[in-house]
Structures are given as C-alpha cells and as structure tokens.
JSON list of C-alpha atoms in Angstrom, two decimals:
[
{"chain": "A", "resi": 1, "resn": "LEU", "atom": "CA", "xyz": [42.82, -8.40, 113.09]},
{"chain": "A", "resi": 2, "resn": "THR", "atom": "CA", "xyz": [45.38, -5.71, 112.40]},
{"chain": "A", "resi": 3, "resn": "VAL", "atom": "CA", "xyz": [48.73, -6.72, 110.91]},
{"chain": "A", "resi": 4, "resn": "ILE", "atom": "CA", "xyz": [51.71, -4.82, 112.29]},
{"chain": "A", "resi": 5, "resn": "THR", "atom": "CA", "xyz": [55.35, -4.63, 111.24]},
{"chain": "A", "resi": 6, "resn": "GLY", "atom": "CA", "xyz": [56.60, -4.94, 114.81]},
{"chain": "A", "resi": 7, "resn": "ALA", "atom": "CA", "xyz": [59.04, -2.09, 114.22]},
{"chain": "A", "resi": 8, "resn": "ASP", "atom": "CA", "xyz": [59.05, 1.70, 114.12]},
{"chain": "A", "resi": 9, "resn": "THR", "atom": "CA", "xyz": [59.27, 2.10, 110.33]},
{"chain": "A", "resi": 10, "resn": "SER", "atom": "CA", "xyz": [57.65, 5.56, 110.39]},
{"chain": "A", "resi": 11, "resn": "LEU", "atom": "CA", "xyz": [60.39, 6.81, 112.76]},
{"chain": "A", "resi": 12, "resn": "ASP", "atom": "CA", "xyz": [57.85, 8.57, 114.95]},
{"chain": "A", "resi": 13, "resn": "GLY", "atom": "CA", "xyz": [58.96, 6.87, 118.17]},
{"chain": "A", "resi": 14, "resn": "VAL", "atom": "CA", "xyz": [55.89, 4.65, 118.39]},
{"chain": "A", "resi": 15, "resn": "GLY", "atom": "CA", "xyz": [56.46, 1.03, 117.37]},
{"chain": "A", "resi": 16, "resn": "ALA", "atom": "CA", "xyz": [54.09, -1.43, 115.78]},
{"chain": "A", "resi": 17, "resn": "ASP", "atom": "CA", "xyz": [53.43, 0.43, 112.55]},
{"chain": "A", "resi": 18, "resn": "ARG", "atom": "CA", "xyz": [51.26, -1.12, 109.86]},
{"chain": "A", "resi": 19, "resn": "PRO", "atom": "CA", "xyz": [52.87, -2.57, 106.71]},
{"chain": "A", "resi": 20, "resn": "ASN", "atom": "CA", "xyz": [52.13, -1.88, 103.06]},
{"chain": "A", "resi": 21, "resn": "LEU", "atom": "CA", "xyz": [49.40, -3.99, 101.48]},
{"chain": "A", "resi": 22, "resn": "VAL", "atom": "CA", "xyz": [50.79, -5.43, 98.22]},
{"chain": "A", "resi": 23, "resn": "GLY", "atom": "CA", "xyz": [48.27, -8.20, 97.52]},
{"chain": "A", "resi": 24, "resn": "THR", "atom": "CA", "xyz": [45.06, -9.87, 98.65]},
{"chain": "A", "resi": 25, "resn": "PRO", "atom": "CA", "xyz": [45.38, -10.96, 102.29]},
{"chain": "A", "resi": 26, "resn": "GLU", "atom": "CA", "xyz": [42.39, -13.34, 102.39]},
{"chain": "A", "resi": 27, "resn": "LEU", "atom": "CA", "xyz": [42.79, -17.02, 101.56]},
{"chain": "A", "resi": 28, "resn": "ASP", "atom": "CA", "xyz": [40.04, -19.50, 100.68]},
{"chain": "A", "resi": 29, "resn": "THR", "atom": "CA", "xyz": [38.08, -20.42, 103.82]},
{"chain": "A", "resi": 30, "resn": "GLY", "atom": "CA", "xyz": [37.16, -23.81, 102.35]},
{"chain": "A", "resi": 31, "resn": "ARG", "atom": "CA", "xyz": [40.70, -25.14, 102.78]},
{"chain": "A", "resi": 32, "resn": "PRO", "atom": "CA", "xyz": [41.33, -28.07, 105.15]},
{"chain": "A", "resi": 33, "resn": "ARG", "atom": "CA", "xyz": [41.61, -27.05, 108.79]},
{"chain": "A", "resi": 34, "resn": "GLY", "atom": "CA", "xyz": [45.29, -28.06, 109.01]},
{"chain": "A", "resi": 35, "resn": "GLU", "atom": "CA", "xyz": [46.15, -25.67, 106.18]},
{"chain": "A", "resi": 36, "resn": "GLN", "atom": "CA", "xyz": [44.20, -22.87, 107.84]},
{"chain": "A", "resi": 37, "resn": "VAL", "atom": "CA", "xyz": [46.09, -23.38, 111.11]},
{"chain": "A", "resi": 38, "resn": "ALA", "atom": "CA", "xyz": [49.47, -23.37, 109.33]},
{"chain": "A", "resi": 39, "resn": "ARG", "atom": "CA", "xyz": [48.66, -20.29, 107.21]},
{"chain": "A", "resi": 40, "resn": "TYR", "atom": "CA", "xyz": [45.47, -18.45, 108.16]},
{"chain": "A", "resi": 41, "resn": "PHE", "atom": "CA", "xyz": [46.00, -15.47, 105.83]},
{"chain": "A", "resi": 42, "resn": "ASN", "atom": "CA", "xyz": [48.27, -14.61, 102.90]},
{"chain": "A", "resi": 43, "resn": "THR", "atom": "CA", "xyz": [51.43, -13.37, 104.60]},
{"chain": "A", "resi": 44, "resn": "ALA", "atom": "CA", "xyz": [52.97, -12.44, 101.23]},
{"chain": "A", "resi": 45, "resn": "ALA", "atom": "CA", "xyz": [50.35, -9.70, 100.87]},
{"chain": "A", "resi": 46, "resn": "PHE", "atom": "CA", "xyz": [52.20, -7.55, 103.43]},
{"chain": "A", "resi": 47, "resn": "GLN", "atom": "CA", "xyz": [55.52, -5.78, 103.04]},
{"chain": "A", "resi": 48, "resn": "THR", "atom": "CA", "xyz": [57.46, -3.54, 105.40]},
{"chain": "A", "resi": 49, "resn": "GLY", "atom": "CA", "xyz": [57.47, 0.07, 104.18]},
{"chain": "A", "resi": 50, "resn": "ALA", "atom": "CA", "xyz": [60.47, 2.28, 103.54]},
{"chain": "A", "resi": 51, "resn": "PRO", "atom": "CA", "xyz": [61.94, 4.03, 106.59]},
{"chain": "A", "resi": 52, "resn": "GLY", "atom": "CA", "xyz": [60.08, 7.23, 107.41]},
{"chain": "A", "resi": 53, "resn": "THR", "atom": "CA", "xyz": [56.79, 6.13, 105.81]},
{"chain": "A", "resi": 54, "resn": "TYR", "atom": "CA", "xyz": [53.50, 4.81, 107.13]},
{"chain": "A", "resi": 55, "resn": "GLY", "atom": "CA", "xyz": [52.10, 1.58, 105.72]},
{"chain": "A", "resi": 56, "resn": "SER", "atom": "CA", "xyz": [49.05, 1.34, 103.48]},
{"chain": "A", "resi": 57, "resn": "ALA", "atom": "CA", "xyz": [47.42, -1.65, 105.21]},
{"chain": "A", "resi": 58, "resn": "GLY", "atom": "CA", "xyz": [44.25, -0.66, 106.99]},
{"chain": "A", "resi": 59, "resn": "ARG", "atom": "CA", "xyz": [43.31, -1.26, 110.58]},
{"chain": "A", "resi": 60, "resn": "ASN", "atom": "CA", "xyz": [41.20, -4.39, 111.31]},
{"chain": "A", "resi": 61, "resn": "LEU", "atom": "CA", "xyz": [41.81, -5.64, 107.77]},
{"chain": "A", "resi": 62, "resn": "LEU", "atom": "CA", "xyz": [41.26, -9.34, 108.56]},
{"chain": "A", "resi": 63, "resn": "ARG", "atom": "CA", "xyz": [38.70, -11.42, 110.48]},
{"chain": "A", "resi": 64, "resn": "GLY", "atom": "CA", "xyz": [39.74, -14.00, 113.05]},
{"chain": "A", "resi": 65, "resn": "PRO", "atom": "CA", "xyz": [38.58, -17.63, 113.05]},
{"chain": "A", "resi": 66, "resn": "GLY", "atom": "CA", "xyz": [35.56, -16.97, 115.29]},
{"chain": "A", "resi": 67, "resn": "ASN", "atom": "CA", "xyz": [34.12, -18.93, 118.18]},
{"chain": "A", "resi": 68, "resn": "ALA", "atom": "CA", "xyz": [31.18, -21.34, 118.32]},
{"chain": "A", "resi": 69, "resn": "THR", "atom": "CA", "xyz": [30.07, -23.46, 121.25]},
{"chain": "A", "resi": 70, "resn": "VAL", "atom": "CA", "xyz": [26.85, -25.17, 122.23]},
{"chain": "A", "resi": 71, "resn": "ASP", "atom": "CA", "xyz": [25.96, -25.43, 125.92]},
{"chain": "A", "resi": 72, "resn": "PHE", "atom": "CA", "xyz": [23.15, -27.73, 127.05]},
{"chain": "A", "resi": 73, "resn": "SER", "atom": "CA", "xyz": [21.33, -28.28, 130.32]},
{"chain": "A", "resi": 74, "resn": "THR", "atom": "CA", "xyz": [18.47, -30.51, 131.41]},
{"chain": "A", "resi": 75, "resn": "LEU", "atom": "CA", "xyz": [16.90, -31.38, 134.75]},
{"chain": "A", "resi": 76, "resn": "LYS", "atom": "CA", "xyz": [14.38, -33.78, 136.26]},
{"chain": "A", "resi": 77, "resn": "ASN", "atom": "CA", "xyz": [12.41, -33.22, 139.46]},
{"chain": "A", "resi": 78, "resn": "PHE", "atom": "CA", "xyz": [11.53, -36.28, 141.57]},
{"chain": "A", "resi": 79, "resn": "ASN", "atom": "CA", "xyz": [8.59, -36.11, 143.97]},
{"chain": "A", "resi": 80, "resn": "THR", "atom": "CA", "xyz": [8.44, -39.06, 146.36]},
{"chain": "A", "resi": 81, "resn": "PRO", "atom": "CA", "xyz": [6.32, -39.91, 149.39]},
{"chain": "A", "resi": 82, "resn": "TRP", "atom": "CA", "xyz": [9.45, -39.71, 151.62]},
{"chain": "A", "resi": 83, "resn": "PHE", "atom": "CA", "xyz": [9.60, -35.92, 151.26]},
{"chain": "A", "resi": 84, "resn": "THR", "atom": "CA", "xyz": [7.22, -33.41, 152.81]},
{"chain": "A", "resi": 85, "resn": "GLU", "atom": "CA", "xyz": [4.78, -31.53, 150.63]},
{"chain": "A", "resi": 86, "resn": "GLY", "atom": "CA", "xyz": [6.60, -29.03, 148.40]},
{"chain": "A", "resi": 87, "resn": "SER", "atom": "CA", "xyz": [9.94, -30.81, 148.76]},
{"chain": "A", "resi": 88, "resn": "TYR", "atom": "CA", "xyz": [11.57, -32.63, 145.90]},
{"chain": "A", "resi": 89, "resn": "LEU", "atom": "CA", "xyz": [14.88, -33.94, 144.62]},
{"chain": "A", "resi": 90, "resn": "GLN", "atom": "CA", "xyz": [16.29, -32.41, 141.44]},
{"chain": "A", "resi": 91, "resn": "LEU", "atom": "CA", "xyz": [18.82, -34.11, 139.12]},
{"chain": "A", "resi": 92, "resn": "ARG", "atom": "CA", "xyz": [20.70, -31.79, 136.73]},
{"chain": "A", "resi": 93, "resn": "VAL", "atom": "CA", "xyz": [22.97, -32.59, 133.79]},
{"chain": "A", "resi": 94, "resn": "GLU", "atom": "CA", "xyz": [24.90, -29.79, 132.10]},
{"chain": "A", "resi": 95, "resn": "ALA", "atom": "CA", "xyz": [27.29, -29.88, 129.14]},
{"chain": "A", "resi": 96, "resn": "PHE", "atom": "CA", "xyz": [29.54, -27.03, 128.08]},
{"chain": "A", "resi": 97, "resn": "ASN", "atom": "CA", "xyz": [30.91, -27.11, 124.49]},
{"chain": "A", "resi": 98, "resn": "LEU", "atom": "CA", "xyz": [28.64, -30.11, 123.92]},
{"chain": "A", "resi": 99, "resn": "PHE", "atom": "CA", "xyz": [30.02, -31.03, 120.48]},
{"chain": "A", "resi": 100, "resn": "ASN", "atom": "CA", "xyz": [33.64, -30.52, 121.62]},
{"chain": "A", "resi": 101, "resn": "ARG", "atom": "CA", "xyz": [34.37, -28.08, 118.79]},
{"chain": "A", "resi": 102, "resn": "ALA", "atom": "CA", "xyz": [37.93, -26.78, 118.66]},
{"chain": "A", "resi": 103, "resn": "ASN", "atom": "CA", "xyz": [37.83, -22.98, 118.70]},
{"chain": "A", "resi": 104, "resn": "PHE", "atom": "CA", "xyz": [41.09, -21.47, 117.55]},
{"chain": "A", "resi": 105, "resn": "ALA", "atom": "CA", "xyz": [42.73, -18.31, 118.83]},
{"chain": "A", "resi": 106, "resn": "ASN", "atom": "CA", "xyz": [43.69, -15.49, 116.46]},
{"chain": "A", "resi": 107, "resn": "PRO", "atom": "CA", "xyz": [46.77, -15.98, 114.29]},
{"chain": "A", "resi": 108, "resn": "GLY", "atom": "CA", "xyz": [49.99, -14.06, 114.84]},
{"chain": "A", "resi": 109, "resn": "THR", "atom": "CA", "xyz": [49.87, -10.63, 113.22]},
{"chain": "A", "resi": 110, "resn": "ASN", "atom": "CA", "xyz": [53.39, -9.34, 114.02]},
{"chain": "A", "resi": 111, "resn": "MET", "atom": "CA", "xyz": [55.65, -9.50, 110.95]},
{"chain": "A", "resi": 112, "resn": "LEU", "atom": "CA", "xyz": [58.82, -9.55, 113.08]},
{"chain": "A", "resi": 113, "resn": "ALA", "atom": "CA", "xyz": [57.70, -12.78, 114.72]},
{"chain": "A", "resi": 114, "resn": "ALA", "atom": "CA", "xyz": [58.29, -14.76, 111.51]},
{"chain": "A", "resi": 115, "resn": "ALA", "atom": "CA", "xyz": [57.71, -18.16, 113.15]},
{"chain": "A", "resi": 116, "resn": "THR", "atom": "CA", "xyz": [54.15, -17.27, 114.18]},
{"chain": "A", "resi": 117, "resn": "PHE", "atom": "CA", "xyz": [53.21, -14.66, 111.55]},
{"chain": "A", "resi": 118, "resn": "GLY", "atom": "CA", "xyz": [49.95, -15.81, 109.95]},
{"chain": "A", "resi": 119, "resn": "ARG", "atom": "CA", "xyz": [49.86, -19.04, 112.00]},
{"chain": "A", "resi": 120, "resn": "ILE", "atom": "CA", "xyz": [47.38, -20.13, 114.64]},
{"chain": "A", "resi": 121, "resn": "THR", "atom": "CA", "xyz": [49.30, -21.43, 117.64]},
{"chain": "A", "resi": 122, "resn": "ALA", "atom": "CA", "xyz": [46.63, -21.84, 120.32]},
{"chain": "A", "resi": 123, "resn": "THR", "atom": "CA", "xyz": [43.01, -22.66, 120.98]},
{"chain": "A", "resi": 124, "resn": "ALA", "atom": "CA", "xyz": [40.51, -20.44, 122.70]},
{"chain": "A", "resi": 125, "resn": "GLY", "atom": "CA", "xyz": [38.02, -21.77, 125.20]},
{"chain": "A", "resi": 126, "resn": "GLU", "atom": "CA", "xyz": [37.66, -25.08, 126.93]},
{"chain": "A", "resi": 127, "resn": "ALA", "atom": "CA", "xyz": [37.14, -28.64, 125.79]},
{"chain": "A", "resi": 128, "resn": "ARG", "atom": "CA", "xyz": [33.82, -30.36, 126.48]},
{"chain": "A", "resi": 129, "resn": "THR", "atom": "CA", "xyz": [32.88, -30.32, 130.16]},
{"chain": "A", "resi": 130, "resn": "LEU", "atom": "CA", "xyz": [30.10, -32.39, 131.70]},
{"chain": "A", "resi": 131, "resn": "GLN", "atom": "CA", "xyz": [28.61, -31.54, 135.07]},
{"chain": "A", "resi": 132, "resn": "PHE", "atom": "CA", "xyz": [26.10, -33.50, 137.15]},
{"chain": "A", "resi": 133, "resn": "GLY", "atom": "CA", "xyz": [24.25, -32.16, 140.15]},
{"chain": "A", "resi": 134, "resn": "LEU", "atom": "CA", "xyz": [21.80, -33.40, 142.73]},
{"chain": "A", "resi": 135, "resn": "ARG", "atom": "CA", "xyz": [19.77, -30.85, 144.69]},
{"chain": "A", "resi": 136, "resn": "PHE", "atom": "CA", "xyz": [17.26, -31.21, 147.49]},
{"chain": "A", "resi": 137, "resn": "VAL", "atom": "CA", "xyz": [14.65, -28.44, 147.49]},
{"chain": "A", "resi": 138, "resn": "PHE", "atom": "CA", "xyz": [12.57, -27.94, 150.64]}
]
C-alpha cells in the first residue's frame, strides 16, 4: 500500500503526492480484528509536507490484510445396472471459501479522505458458496 496526501503538495501539477513519514506506520498485528478494521495502520505516522516539497514516505510502504480462502470439491460415481456399459451417474459437491473466512479489502490510503484514512471499509471476495451437481456420463 502507498499512502498519498491526496493533494498536489509538490506543486508539479500532478496530484496524489506522498506525505512525510514522521513515525512508525505499522501497528501490532495481534490486535483484535475490530481494532484492525477501525485503524489498520498508524495514521499519525504521516504528515503532509510543506508546499513545494516531495514527501519522504516510500512507495509500497505498507502491506494489506491479505486474502485466504479454502475451496473444496468431492465427487462420487455411481455405476448401476440400469445404465449401459461405460455410463455412470456422477454426484459432485463443491464449496468455495469453505470456512467462510472474512477477507478484508485494503484500507483507505488517501489522507484527504479523513473518514476512511487507515480504515478498512469493505470486504474482498465472496462468502461461503456451496454447489451441488448431478451429471450423467455416457
């Protein structure tokens, strides 16, 4: 993640300059999930630079919350005397995001958007999805 000021502080005509880094931006990752959503990184570690200057904060300074899902699939073939030789019925069960883990989107990194700066406001990916299928192979 790259934190931006959301303004043209360098006065070069291109907005979204980077701020000055005045502290440690990382916070403890062992905090409760609710605290991480409300404040994912230390927003006080960034400060808008003086007009006409570039900020000291580096590009891609922070890591996002990541993404982890487990997909699972199983099937069973049924051979019965009602079908011709080589024909069978297949039952499939598939689960996407099997453990229904909430994957969060990246936090806001625009300093001008004070309400969302450093906060996670959305999830990424889908909730658990189950899918059943029946297939006749001949």
